[in-house]
Amino acid sequence: MASTETRHILSLSGGKDSAALAVYLRDRIENMEYIFNDTGKELPETYQYLDRIGDYLGRPVTRLNAETTFDHWYDMYGGMIPSNHRRWCTKMLKLKPFEQYVGDDSVVNYIGIRADENRKGYISHKTNITPAYPFIDDGLVLDDIKRILRDSGVGLPPYTEWGRTRSGCYFCFYQQKIEWVALLERHPDLYAKAEEYEKEFEPTGNLFTWSNGEKLSDLRKPERVAQIRADAAKRAAKQKGRGKNLRLVDVFRREFEQDPEFEEGCLVCSV
Ligand code: SF4
């Protein structure tokens, strides 16, 4: 039976914006429910970060697990790796479990999209779910988010230290080439697992890949890694030439953040 009271739910992605939103709203919204849609394919650093956020909030973060796993759906789709245009993973592993968790209750879902972003996220079409965008309403931009995280002691997600710009599955197709290189170095076991998904798509014999048509077994070759690094260094130098003395990791983060396609991690209603 549907609850008569409106529920307030904040979806954490494991990324910085939703973490900052949780900090920002901790003492403003009573009875906030914090949730995390766990695909079971997250980076270990994301789980560490969620623990850190939970400690700060002093409240549990409920982990929603899809009843059926990524691997189940991967098999159901005949081995078709998801992509920006075939995003079955988000629908099956994030949106559906979220809608199931909400049921028919009236819910306000708080989403960490900033005022300096041009997107609305992946919105549930259920009429009982109302999205709320406090950062947009209050005009908070990237620098504000960094300040909120710094002042609270929660800090930035630990995976940003080694060059990953977003949360989400370790094999997420949104990664840039240089992030795959970083994954290869930091988590060679996870890189190898991602490689295993790149098999022939049974119905057509096509090979779907995680990284824009390039197989991970090719991307890991030393000469290719060197090339990706060189390209990345060139882009960093270009930024420096514009007077921006940025670390390489900041260059990529910045590019993502200025990209209209940029989406921090993959969370329900803000995938
Ligand atoms: S993080 Fe990437 S791969 Fe994982 S569910 Fe979201 S969009 Fe799909």
Coordinates of C-alpha atoms and ligand atoms in Angstrom, one line a residue:
M1 CA 0.0 0.0 0.0
A2 CA 1.3 3.5 -0.9
S3 CA 2.6 5.6 2.0
T4 CA 0.4 8.7 2.6
E5 CA 3.5 10.8 3.4
T6 CA 5.8 12.2 0.8
R7 CA 9.2 10.4 0.9
H8 CA 12.4 12.3 0.3
I9 CA 15.1 10.3 -1.5
L10 CA 18.6 11.3 -2.5
S11 CA 20.3 9.0 -5.0
L12 CA 24.1 8.8 -4.5
S13 CA 26.1 7.9 -7.5
G14 CA 29.5 7.6 -5.8
G15 CA 30.5 10.8 -7.6
K16 CA 31.2 14.2 -6.2
D17 CA 28.1 16.1 -7.1
S18 CA 25.6 13.8 -5.4
A19 CA 28.0 13.5 -2.4
A20 CA 28.0 17.3 -2.2
L21 CA 24.3 17.4 -2.4
A22 CA 24.0 14.9 0.5
V23 CA 26.3 17.1 2.6
Y24 CA 24.4 20.3 1.5
L25 CA 21.0 18.8 2.4
R26 CA 21.9 16.8 5.5
D27 CA 20.5 19.3 8.0
R28 CA 17.8 20.7 5.7
I29 CA 15.6 17.8 4.8
E30 CA 14.3 15.6 7.6
N31 CA 14.0 11.9 7.1
M32 CA 16.0 11.9 3.9
E33 CA 16.6 8.4 2.5
Y34 CA 20.0 7.9 0.9
I35 CA 20.2 5.2 -1.7
F36 CA 22.9 3.8 -4.0
N37 CA 22.1 1.7 -7.0
D38 CA 24.7 -1.0 -6.9
T39 CA 25.4 -2.7 -10.2
G40 CA 27.9 -5.0 -8.5
K41 CA 30.5 -3.7 -11.0
E42 CA 31.6 -0.6 -9.3
L43 CA 35.2 0.4 -8.5
P44 CA 36.4 -0.5 -5.0
E45 CA 37.1 3.2 -4.4
T46 CA 33.4 4.0 -5.0
Y47 CA 32.4 1.6 -2.1
Q48 CA 35.1 3.3 0.1
Y49 CA 33.7 6.7 -0.8
L50 CA 30.1 5.7 0.0
D51 CA 31.3 4.5 3.5
R52 CA 32.9 7.9 4.0
I53 CA 29.7 9.7 3.0
G54 CA 27.6 7.4 5.2
D55 CA 29.9 8.2 8.2
Y56 CA 29.5 12.0 7.6
L57 CA 25.7 11.7 7.2
G58 CA 25.4 9.5 10.3
R59 CA 22.8 7.6 8.4
P60 CA 22.7 4.4 6.5
V61 CA 23.0 4.4 2.7
T62 CA 20.6 1.8 1.3
R63 CA 22.1 -0.2 -1.5
L64 CA 19.6 -1.2 -4.2
N65 CA 20.7 -4.2 -6.1
A66 CA 19.0 -5.2 -9.2
E67 CA 17.4 -8.6 -8.9
T68 CA 19.1 -9.6 -12.1
T69 CA 22.7 -8.8 -12.5
F70 CA 24.6 -7.0 -15.3
D71 CA 25.8 -10.4 -16.5
H72 CA 22.3 -11.7 -16.7
W73 CA 21.2 -8.8 -19.0
Y74 CA 24.4 -9.0 -21.0
D75 CA 23.6 -12.6 -21.8
M76 CA 19.9 -11.7 -22.5
Y77 CA 21.1 -9.1 -25.0
G78 CA 23.2 -11.8 -26.7
G79 CA 26.5 -10.3 -25.5
M80 CA 25.8 -6.8 -26.7
I81 CA 27.9 -4.4 -24.7
P82 CA 25.9 -1.3 -23.7
S83 CA 26.7 2.1 -25.2
N84 CA 25.4 5.6 -25.2
H85 CA 22.8 4.5 -27.8
R86 CA 22.2 1.1 -26.3
R87 CA 21.9 2.0 -22.7
W88 CA 20.1 -1.0 -21.4
C89 CA 22.4 -1.2 -18.3
T90 CA 21.0 2.0 -16.9
K91 CA 17.4 1.0 -17.5
M92 CA 17.7 -2.5 -16.1
L93 CA 20.2 -2.0 -13.3
K94 CA 19.4 1.5 -12.1
L95 CA 16.0 2.9 -13.2
K96 CA 13.9 -0.2 -12.7
P97 CA 15.3 -1.1 -9.2
F98 CA 14.8 2.5 -8.2
E99 CA 11.2 2.5 -9.4
Q100 CA 10.6 -0.7 -7.6
Y101 CA 12.0 0.7 -4.4
V102 CA 9.8 3.8 -4.6
G103 CA 6.6 1.8 -5.5
D104 CA 3.5 4.0 -5.7
D105 CA 4.6 6.3 -2.9
S106 CA 4.8 10.0 -3.5
V107 CA 8.5 10.8 -3.7
V108 CA 10.7 13.8 -4.1
N109 CA 14.0 12.6 -5.7
Y110 CA 17.0 15.0 -5.1
I111 CA 19.4 15.2 -7.9
G112 CA 22.9 16.7 -7.9
I113 CA 23.0 18.5 -11.2
R114 CA 24.8 21.8 -10.9
A115 CA 23.7 25.2 -12.1
D116 CA 26.7 25.2 -14.6
E117 CA 25.6 22.0 -16.3
N118 CA 23.3 21.7 -19.2
R119 CA 21.4 18.5 -18.6
K120 CA 18.4 17.2 -16.8
G121 CA 19.5 13.6 -16.2
Y122 CA 17.6 10.4 -16.8
I123 CA 14.2 11.1 -15.5
S124 CA 11.7 8.5 -14.3
H125 CA 8.4 9.0 -16.1
K126 CA 6.4 7.8 -13.1
T127 CA 4.1 10.6 -12.0
N128 CA 4.6 9.9 -8.3
I129 CA 8.3 10.8 -8.6
T130 CA 9.1 14.5 -8.6
P131 CA 12.7 15.4 -9.4
A132 CA 14.3 18.3 -7.4
Y133 CA 17.5 20.1 -8.4
P134 CA 18.6 22.1 -5.3
F135 CA 22.0 23.1 -6.9
I136 CA 20.3 24.5 -9.9
D137 CA 17.6 26.3 -7.8
D138 CA 20.4 27.8 -5.5
G139 CA 22.8 28.6 -8.4
L140 CA 25.6 26.4 -7.1
V141 CA 28.4 25.6 -9.6
L142 CA 31.5 23.4 -9.7
D143 CA 33.6 25.5 -7.3
D144 CA 30.8 25.5 -4.8
I145 CA 30.6 21.7 -4.9
K146 CA 34.4 21.4 -4.3
R147 CA 34.1 23.8 -1.4
I148 CA 31.3 21.9 0.2
L149 CA 33.2 18.7 -0.1
R150 CA 36.4 20.2 1.2
D151 CA 34.8 22.0 4.1
S152 CA 32.9 18.9 5.2
G153 CA 36.0 16.7 5.1
V154 CA 34.2 14.3 2.8
G155 CA 36.6 15.3 -0.1
L156 CA 36.6 14.2 -3.6
P157 CA 36.1 10.6 -4.6
P158 CA 39.3 8.6 -4.2
Y159 CA 39.3 7.3 -7.7
T160 CA 40.0 10.8 -9.0
E161 CA 43.5 10.5 -7.5
W162 CA 44.5 8.1 -10.2
G163 CA 42.8 9.7 -13.2
R164 CA 39.3 8.4 -13.3
T165 CA 36.8 11.2 -13.7
R166 CA 33.5 9.5 -12.8
S167 CA 31.9 6.9 -10.7
G168 CA 30.0 4.0 -12.2
C169 CA 30.9 0.5 -13.4
Y170 CA 34.6 -0.1 -13.9
F171 CA 34.0 -0.9 -17.6
C172 CA 31.7 2.1 -18.2
F173 CA 31.7 3.0 -21.9
Y174 CA 31.8 6.7 -21.0
Q175 CA 35.4 6.4 -20.1
Q176 CA 38.0 8.2 -22.2
K177 CA 41.0 6.3 -23.6
I178 CA 43.3 7.7 -21.0
E179 CA 41.0 6.5 -18.3
W180 CA 41.2 3.0 -19.7
V181 CA 45.0 3.3 -19.5
A182 CA 44.6 4.4 -15.9
L183 CA 42.3 1.5 -15.1
L184 CA 44.8 -0.9 -16.7
E185 CA 47.5 0.4 -14.4
R186 CA 45.5 0.8 -11.2
H187 CA 43.2 -2.3 -11.5
P188 CA 44.7 -4.6 -14.1
D189 CA 42.3 -7.4 -12.8
L190 CA 39.3 -5.2 -13.6
Y191 CA 40.6 -4.2 -17.0
A192 CA 41.1 -7.9 -17.8
K193 CA 37.5 -8.6 -16.7
A194 CA 36.2 -5.8 -18.9
E195 CA 38.1 -7.4 -21.8
E196 CA 36.3 -10.7 -21.3
Y197 CA 33.0 -9.0 -22.3
E198 CA 34.2 -8.1 -25.7
K199 CA 33.0 -11.2 -27.5
E200 CA 31.2 -11.7 -30.7
F201 CA 27.5 -10.6 -30.7
E202 CA 25.7 -13.9 -31.4
P203 CA 22.9 -12.8 -33.7
T204 CA 25.1 -10.9 -36.2
G205 CA 28.6 -11.9 -35.5
N206 CA 29.5 -8.2 -34.8
L207 CA 32.0 -7.4 -32.1
F208 CA 30.8 -4.7 -29.7
T209 CA 33.5 -2.9 -27.8
W210 CA 33.6 -0.7 -24.7
S211 CA 35.7 2.1 -26.2
N212 CA 34.5 3.4 -29.5
G213 CA 35.2 0.5 -31.7
E214 CA 38.7 -0.2 -30.3
K215 CA 39.2 -3.6 -28.6
L216 CA 40.6 -3.5 -25.1
S217 CA 43.1 -6.1 -26.1
D218 CA 44.5 -3.6 -28.7
L219 CA 44.2 -0.6 -26.3
R220 CA 46.4 -2.3 -23.8
K221 CA 49.4 -2.7 -26.2
P222 CA 52.4 -0.7 -25.0
E223 CA 52.7 1.2 -28.3
R224 CA 49.0 2.1 -28.1
V225 CA 49.2 3.1 -24.5
A226 CA 52.2 5.3 -25.3
Q227 CA 50.2 7.0 -28.1
I228 CA 47.2 7.6 -25.8
R229 CA 49.5 9.1 -23.3
A230 CA 51.2 11.3 -25.9
D231 CA 47.8 12.5 -27.2
A232 CA 46.8 13.3 -23.6
A233 CA 50.0 15.2 -22.9
K234 CA 49.5 17.2 -26.1
R235 CA 46.1 18.2 -24.9
A236 CA 47.5 19.1 -21.5
A237 CA 50.2 21.2 -23.2
K238 CA 47.5 23.0 -25.2
Q239 CA 45.7 23.9 -22.1
K240 CA 48.9 25.1 -20.6
G241 CA 49.5 27.3 -23.7
R242 CA 46.2 28.9 -22.9
G243 CA 47.6 29.9 -19.5
K244 CA 46.0 27.0 -17.6
N245 CA 48.7 25.1 -15.7
L246 CA 46.6 22.0 -15.0
R247 CA 47.6 18.5 -14.0
L248 CA 46.8 16.0 -16.7
V249 CA 43.9 14.5 -14.7
D250 CA 42.4 18.0 -14.4
V251 CA 42.5 18.4 -18.1
F252 CA 40.3 15.4 -18.6
R253 CA 38.0 16.2 -15.8
R254 CA 37.6 19.7 -17.2
E255 CA 36.9 18.4 -20.7
F256 CA 34.2 16.1 -19.3
E257 CA 32.7 18.8 -17.3
Q258 CA 32.4 21.1 -20.3
D259 CA 31.0 18.4 -22.5
P260 CA 27.2 18.6 -22.8
E261 CA 27.2 14.8 -22.9
F262 CA 29.0 14.8 -19.6
E263 CA 27.2 13.0 -16.9
E264 CA 28.7 12.4 -13.5
G265 CA 28.5 8.7 -13.0
C266 CA 25.3 6.9 -13.5
L267 CA 22.6 7.4 -11.0
V268 CA 18.9 7.2 -11.2
C269 CA 17.3 10.4 -12.5
S270 CA 20.7 11.7 -13.2
V271 CA 22.4 9.0 -15.1
Ligands
SF4_1 S1 28.0 3.2 -15.1 FE1 28.1 3.1 -17.3 S2 28.1 0.9 -17.7 FE2 27.4 1.1 -15.6 S3 25.1 1.2 -15.6 FE3 25.9 3.3 -15.8 S4 26.0 3.8 -18.0 FE4 25.9 1.6 -17.7

